[in-house]
mmCIF file with all atom_site columns, C-alpha atoms in Angstrom:
data_model
loop_
_atom_site.group_PDB
_atom_site.id
_atom_site.type_symbol
_atom_site.label_atom_id
_atom_site.label_alt_id
_atom_site.label_comp_id
_atom_site.label_asym_id
_atom_site.label_entity_id
_atom_site.label_seq_id
_atom_site.pdbx_PDB_ins_code
_atom_site.Cartn_x
_atom_site.Cartn_y
_atom_site.Cartn_z
_atom_site.occupancy
_atom_site.B_iso_or_equiv
_atom_site.pdbx_formal_charge
_atom_site.auth_seq_id
_atom_site.auth_comp_id
_atom_site.auth_asym_id
_atom_site.auth_atom_id
_atom_site.pdbx_PDB_model_num
ATOM 1   C CA . MET A 1 1   ? -21.146 16.590  27.320  1.00 47.00 ? 1   MET A CA 1
ATOM 2   C CA . GLN A 1 2   ? -18.451 17.641  25.295  1.00 49.00 ? 2   GLN A CA 1
ATOM 3   C CA . LYS A 1 3   ? -18.541 15.932  21.355  1.00 51.00 ? 3   LYS A CA 1
ATOM 4   C CA . SER A 1 4   ? -15.673 13.972  20.255  1.00 51.00 ? 4   SER A CA 1
ATOM 5   C CA . ASN A 1 5   ? -14.099 14.457  17.814  1.00 51.00 ? 5   ASN A CA 1
ATOM 6   C CA . LYS A 1 6   ? -13.018 10.379  16.759  1.00 51.00 ? 6   LYS A CA 1
ATOM 7   C CA . SER A 1 7   ? -15.261 8.305   15.311  1.00 51.00 ? 7   SER A CA 1
ATOM 8   C CA . ARG A 1 8   ? -17.045 5.254   16.724  1.00 51.00 ? 8   ARG A CA 1
ATOM 9   C CA . LEU A 1 9   ? -14.167 3.109   15.354  1.00 53.00 ? 9   LEU A CA 1
ATOM 10  C CA . GLY A 1 10  ? -11.179 5.854   17.169  1.00 55.00 ? 10  GLY A CA 1
ATOM 11  C CA . LEU A 1 11  ? -10.406 7.243   13.452  1.00 55.00 ? 11  LEU A CA 1
ATOM 12  C CA . PRO A 1 12  ? -10.572 11.386  14.261  1.00 56.00 ? 12  PRO A CA 1
ATOM 13  C CA . ILE A 1 13  ? -13.040 12.639  12.255  1.00 57.00 ? 13  ILE A CA 1
ATOM 14  C CA . GLN A 1 14  ? -12.401 15.417  9.229   1.00 56.00 ? 14  GLN A CA 1
ATOM 15  C CA . SER A 1 15  ? -14.022 18.607  9.635   1.00 56.00 ? 15  SER A CA 1
ATOM 16  C CA . LEU A 1 16  ? -16.013 19.916  6.517   1.00 54.00 ? 16  LEU A CA 1
ATOM 17  C CA . ARG A 1 17  ? -14.743 23.787  8.067   1.00 55.00 ? 17  ARG A CA 1
ATOM 18  C CA . SER A 1 18  ? -10.794 22.836  8.405   1.00 53.00 ? 18  SER A CA 1
ATOM 19  C CA . SER A 1 19  ? -10.884 20.356  5.156   1.00 56.00 ? 19  SER A CA 1
ATOM 20  C CA . LYS A 1 20  ? -9.246  22.211  2.589   1.00 62.00 ? 20  LYS A CA 1
ATOM 21  C CA . VAL A 1 21  ? -11.406 21.390  -0.946  1.00 61.00 ? 21  VAL A CA 1
ATOM 22  C CA . ARG A 1 22  ? -9.592  21.138  -3.649  1.00 69.00 ? 22  ARG A CA 1
ATOM 23  C CA . THR A 1 23  ? -11.087 22.384  -6.357  1.00 78.00 ? 23  THR A CA 1
ATOM 24  C CA . VAL A 1 24  ? -10.004 20.700  -9.614  1.00 79.00 ? 24  VAL A CA 1
ATOM 25  C CA . SER A 1 25  ? -11.778 21.641  -12.549 1.00 87.00 ? 25  SER A CA 1
ATOM 26  C CA . GLU A 1 26  ? -13.931 19.540  -14.788 1.00 87.00 ? 26  GLU A CA 1
ATOM 27  C CA . ASP A 1 27  ? -11.011 18.638  -18.497 1.00 89.00 ? 27  ASP A CA 1
ATOM 28  C CA . THR A 1 28  ? -8.630  17.683  -15.657 1.00 89.00 ? 28  THR A CA 1
ATOM 29  C CA . ILE A 1 29  ? -11.528 15.242  -14.157 1.00 90.00 ? 29  ILE A CA 1
ATOM 30  C CA . ARG A 1 30  ? -11.849 14.244  -17.786 1.00 92.00 ? 30  ARG A CA 1
ATOM 31  C CA . GLN A 1 31  ? -8.328  13.233  -17.497 1.00 94.00 ? 31  GLN A CA 1
ATOM 32  C CA . GLU A 1 32  ? -8.357  11.817  -14.851 1.00 93.00 ? 32  GLU A CA 1
ATOM 33  C CA . ILE A 1 33  ? -10.451 9.303   -15.799 1.00 93.00 ? 33  ILE A CA 1
ATOM 34  C CA . SER A 1 34  ? -9.041  8.223   -19.311 1.00 95.00 ? 34  SER A CA 1
ATOM 35  C CA . ALA A 1 35  ? -5.904  7.611   -17.584 1.00 95.00 ? 35  ALA A CA 1
ATOM 36  C CA . LEU A 1 36  ? -7.955  5.247   -15.660 1.00 95.00 ? 36  LEU A CA 1
ATOM 37  C CA . LYS A 1 37  ? -9.736  3.324   -18.105 1.00 95.00 ? 37  LYS A CA 1
ATOM 38  C CA . GLU A 1 38  ? -6.764  3.758   -20.601 1.00 96.00 ? 38  GLU A CA 1
ATOM 39  C CA . ARG A 1 39  ? -5.305  1.888   -17.189 1.00 95.00 ? 39  ARG A CA 1
ATOM 40  C CA . ASP A 1 40  ? -8.204  -0.848  -17.165 1.00 95.00 ? 40  ASP A CA 1
ATOM 41  C CA . SER A 1 41  ? -7.628  -1.467  -20.547 1.00 95.00 ? 41  SER A CA 1
ATOM 42  C CA . ALA A 1 42  ? -4.352  -2.401  -20.375 1.00 95.00 ? 42  ALA A CA 1
ATOM 43  C CA . LEU A 1 43  ? -5.046  -4.554  -17.287 1.00 91.00 ? 43  LEU A CA 1
ATOM 44  C CA . SER A 1 44  ? -7.853  -6.250  -19.023 1.00 91.00 ? 44  SER A CA 1
ATOM 45  C CA . LYS A 1 45  ? -4.880  -6.743  -21.700 1.00 94.00 ? 45  LYS A CA 1
ATOM 46  C CA . GLU A 1 46  ? -3.071  -8.006  -18.992 1.00 91.00 ? 46  GLU A CA 1
ATOM 47  C CA . ALA A 1 47  ? -4.675  -10.720 -17.535 1.00 87.00 ? 47  ALA A CA 1
ATOM 48  C CA . ALA A 1 48  ? -6.219  -11.705 -20.572 1.00 90.00 ? 48  ALA A CA 1
ATOM 49  C CA . GLN A 1 49  ? -2.686  -12.265 -22.038 1.00 92.00 ? 49  GLN A CA 1
ATOM 50  C CA . LEU A 1 50  ? -2.038  -14.763 -18.859 1.00 89.00 ? 50  LEU A CA 1
ATOM 51  C CA . VAL A 1 51  ? -4.824  -16.195 -19.299 1.00 88.00 ? 51  VAL A CA 1
ATOM 52  C CA . ALA A 1 52  ? -3.763  -17.247 -22.569 1.00 92.00 ? 52  ALA A CA 1
ATOM 53  C CA . GLU A 1 53  ? -0.582  -18.104 -21.711 1.00 93.00 ? 53  GLU A CA 1
ATOM 54  C CA . GLY A 1 54  ? -2.481  -21.066 -18.990 1.00 91.00 ? 54  GLY A CA 1
ATOM 55  C CA . TYR A 1 55  ? -3.238  -19.425 -15.926 1.00 89.00 ? 55  TYR A CA 1
ATOM 56  C CA . SER A 1 56  ? -6.285  -19.340 -13.858 1.00 89.00 ? 56  SER A CA 1
ATOM 57  C CA . LEU A 1 57  ? -7.915  -15.879 -12.577 1.00 85.00 ? 57  LEU A CA 1
ATOM 58  C CA . GLU A 1 58  ? -8.739  -17.446 -9.043  1.00 89.00 ? 58  GLU A CA 1
ATOM 59  C CA . GLU A 1 59  ? -4.831  -18.669 -9.134  1.00 89.00 ? 59  GLU A CA 1
ATOM 60  C CA . LEU A 1 60  ? -3.359  -15.085 -9.838  1.00 87.00 ? 60  LEU A CA 1
ATOM 61  C CA . ASP A 1 61  ? -5.767  -13.363 -7.227  1.00 89.00 ? 61  ASP A CA 1
ATOM 62  C CA . LYS A 1 62  ? -4.873  -15.549 -4.511  1.00 93.00 ? 62  LYS A CA 1
ATOM 63  C CA . HIS A 1 63  ? -0.832  -14.841 -5.645  1.00 90.00 ? 63  HIS A CA 1
ATOM 64  C CA . ILE A 1 64  ? -1.148  -11.326 -5.868  1.00 91.00 ? 64  ILE A CA 1
ATOM 65  C CA . SER A 1 65  ? -3.560  -11.976 -1.536  1.00 95.00 ? 65  SER A CA 1
ATOM 66  C CA . LEU A 1 66  ? -0.369  -13.750 -1.270  1.00 96.00 ? 66  LEU A CA 1
ATOM 67  C CA . LEU A 1 67  ? 2.196   -10.709 -2.311  1.00 95.00 ? 67  LEU A CA 1
ATOM 68  C CA . HIS A 1 68  ? 0.073   -8.709  -0.609  1.00 96.00 ? 68  HIS A CA 1
ATOM 69  C CA . GLN A 1 69  ? 0.187   -10.778 2.559   1.00 97.00 ? 69  GLN A CA 1
ATOM 70  C CA . TYR A 1 70  ? 3.527   -10.340 2.410   1.00 95.00 ? 70  TYR A CA 1
ATOM 71  C CA . ASN A 1 71  ? 4.602   -7.119  1.716   1.00 96.00 ? 71  ASN A CA 1
ATOM 72  C CA . ASP A 1 72  ? 2.875   -6.208  4.904   1.00 96.00 ? 72  ASP A CA 1
ATOM 73  C CA . LEU A 1 73  ? 4.645   -8.755  7.361   1.00 96.00 ? 73  LEU A CA 1
ATOM 74  C CA . ARG A 1 74  ? 7.730   -7.259  5.526   1.00 92.00 ? 74  ARG A CA 1
ATOM 75  C CA . ASP A 1 75  ? 6.497   -3.753  6.699   1.00 94.00 ? 75  ASP A CA 1
ATOM 76  C CA . THR A 1 76  ? 6.484   -5.262  10.054  1.00 95.00 ? 76  THR A CA 1
ATOM 77  C CA . GLY A 1 77  ? 9.394   -6.830  10.206  1.00 91.00 ? 77  GLY A CA 1
ATOM 78  C CA . GLN A 1 78  ? 11.496  -2.905  9.303   1.00 91.00 ? 78  GLN A CA 1
ATOM 79  C CA . LEU A 1 79  ? 8.580   -1.777  11.676  1.00 94.00 ? 79  LEU A CA 1
ATOM 80  C CA . LEU A 1 80  ? 10.183  -3.586  14.071  1.00 95.00 ? 80  LEU A CA 1
ATOM 81  C CA . LEU A 1 81  ? 14.262  -3.542  13.112  1.00 93.00 ? 81  LEU A CA 1
ATOM 82  C CA . GLY A 1 82  ? 13.881  -0.185  13.459  1.00 93.00 ? 82  GLY A CA 1
ATOM 83  C CA . ARG A 1 83  ? 12.156  -0.087  16.786  1.00 95.00 ? 83  ARG A CA 1
ATOM 84  C CA . LEU A 1 84  ? 14.806  -2.463  17.893  1.00 95.00 ? 84  LEU A CA 1
ATOM 85  C CA . ALA A 1 85  ? 17.768  -0.390  16.725  1.00 94.00 ? 85  ALA A CA 1
ATOM 86  C CA . VAL A 1 86  ? 16.331  2.866   18.369  1.00 95.00 ? 86  VAL A CA 1
ATOM 87  C CA . LEU A 1 87  ? 16.221  1.243   21.814  1.00 95.00 ? 87  LEU A CA 1
ATOM 88  C CA . ARG A 1 88  ? 20.091  -0.520  20.652  1.00 94.00 ? 88  ARG A CA 1
ATOM 89  C CA . GLY A 1 89  ? 21.504  2.873   19.886  1.00 95.00 ? 89  GLY A CA 1
ATOM 90  C CA . VAL A 1 90  ? 22.431  0.499   16.835  1.00 95.00 ? 90  VAL A CA 1
ATOM 91  C CA . THR A 1 91  ? 21.405  1.115   13.043  1.00 94.00 ? 91  THR A CA 1
ATOM 92  C CA . THR A 1 92  ? 18.949  -1.021  10.937  1.00 91.00 ? 92  THR A CA 1
ATOM 93  C CA . LYS A 1 93  ? 22.475  -1.938  9.128   1.00 92.00 ? 93  LYS A CA 1
ATOM 94  C CA . ASP A 1 94  ? 24.630  -3.037  12.197  1.00 93.00 ? 94  ASP A CA 1
ATOM 95  C CA . LEU A 1 95  ? 20.602  -5.887  12.871  1.00 92.00 ? 95  LEU A CA 1
ATOM 96  C CA . TYR A 1 96  ? 20.726  -6.580  9.425   1.00 92.00 ? 96  TYR A CA 1
ATOM 97  C CA . LEU A 1 97  ? 24.310  -7.868  9.505   1.00 92.00 ? 97  LEU A CA 1
ATOM 98  C CA . GLU A 1 98  ? 23.948  -9.110  13.013  1.00 93.00 ? 98  GLU A CA 1
ATOM 99  C CA . PHE A 1 99  ? 21.075  -11.305 12.534  1.00 91.00 ? 99  PHE A CA 1
ATOM 100 C CA . ASP A 1 100 ? 22.860  -12.006 8.879   1.00 91.00 ? 100 ASP A CA 1
ATOM 101 C CA . MET A 1 101 ? 20.051  -10.532 6.067   1.00 90.00 ? 101 MET A CA 1
ATOM 102 C CA . GLU A 1 102 ? 20.635  -9.404  3.121   1.00 88.00 ? 102 GLU A CA 1
ATOM 103 C CA . LEU A 1 103 ? 20.514  -4.926  2.838   1.00 80.00 ? 103 LEU A CA 1
ATOM 104 C CA . GLU A 1 104 ? 18.068  -5.925  -0.258  1.00 78.00 ? 104 GLU A CA 1
ATOM 105 C CA . ASP A 1 105 ? 15.264  -7.538  1.975   1.00 58.00 ? 105 ASP A CA 1
#
């Protein structure tokens, strides 16, 4: 029986022998931790400011979730436009014009 190189989910499994391990210095790790702590502090201050302005954390979470959904849908639309352009032998810009879409959409 041949050993599969895929997980139960069908995703490729990366072998430890074939993967390239990047060595990182302790100083680099400390700098990254410090930068993440600063980012966390800045985001906490920003969230506190928004709450002070009358927004609720639940409302902000919902807004962020909706933005993620929008971005996923927009990316899917871009993918479909790209495939349609290939099938028709035109550019995606041509399709934007055909479907009366703004290039910045």
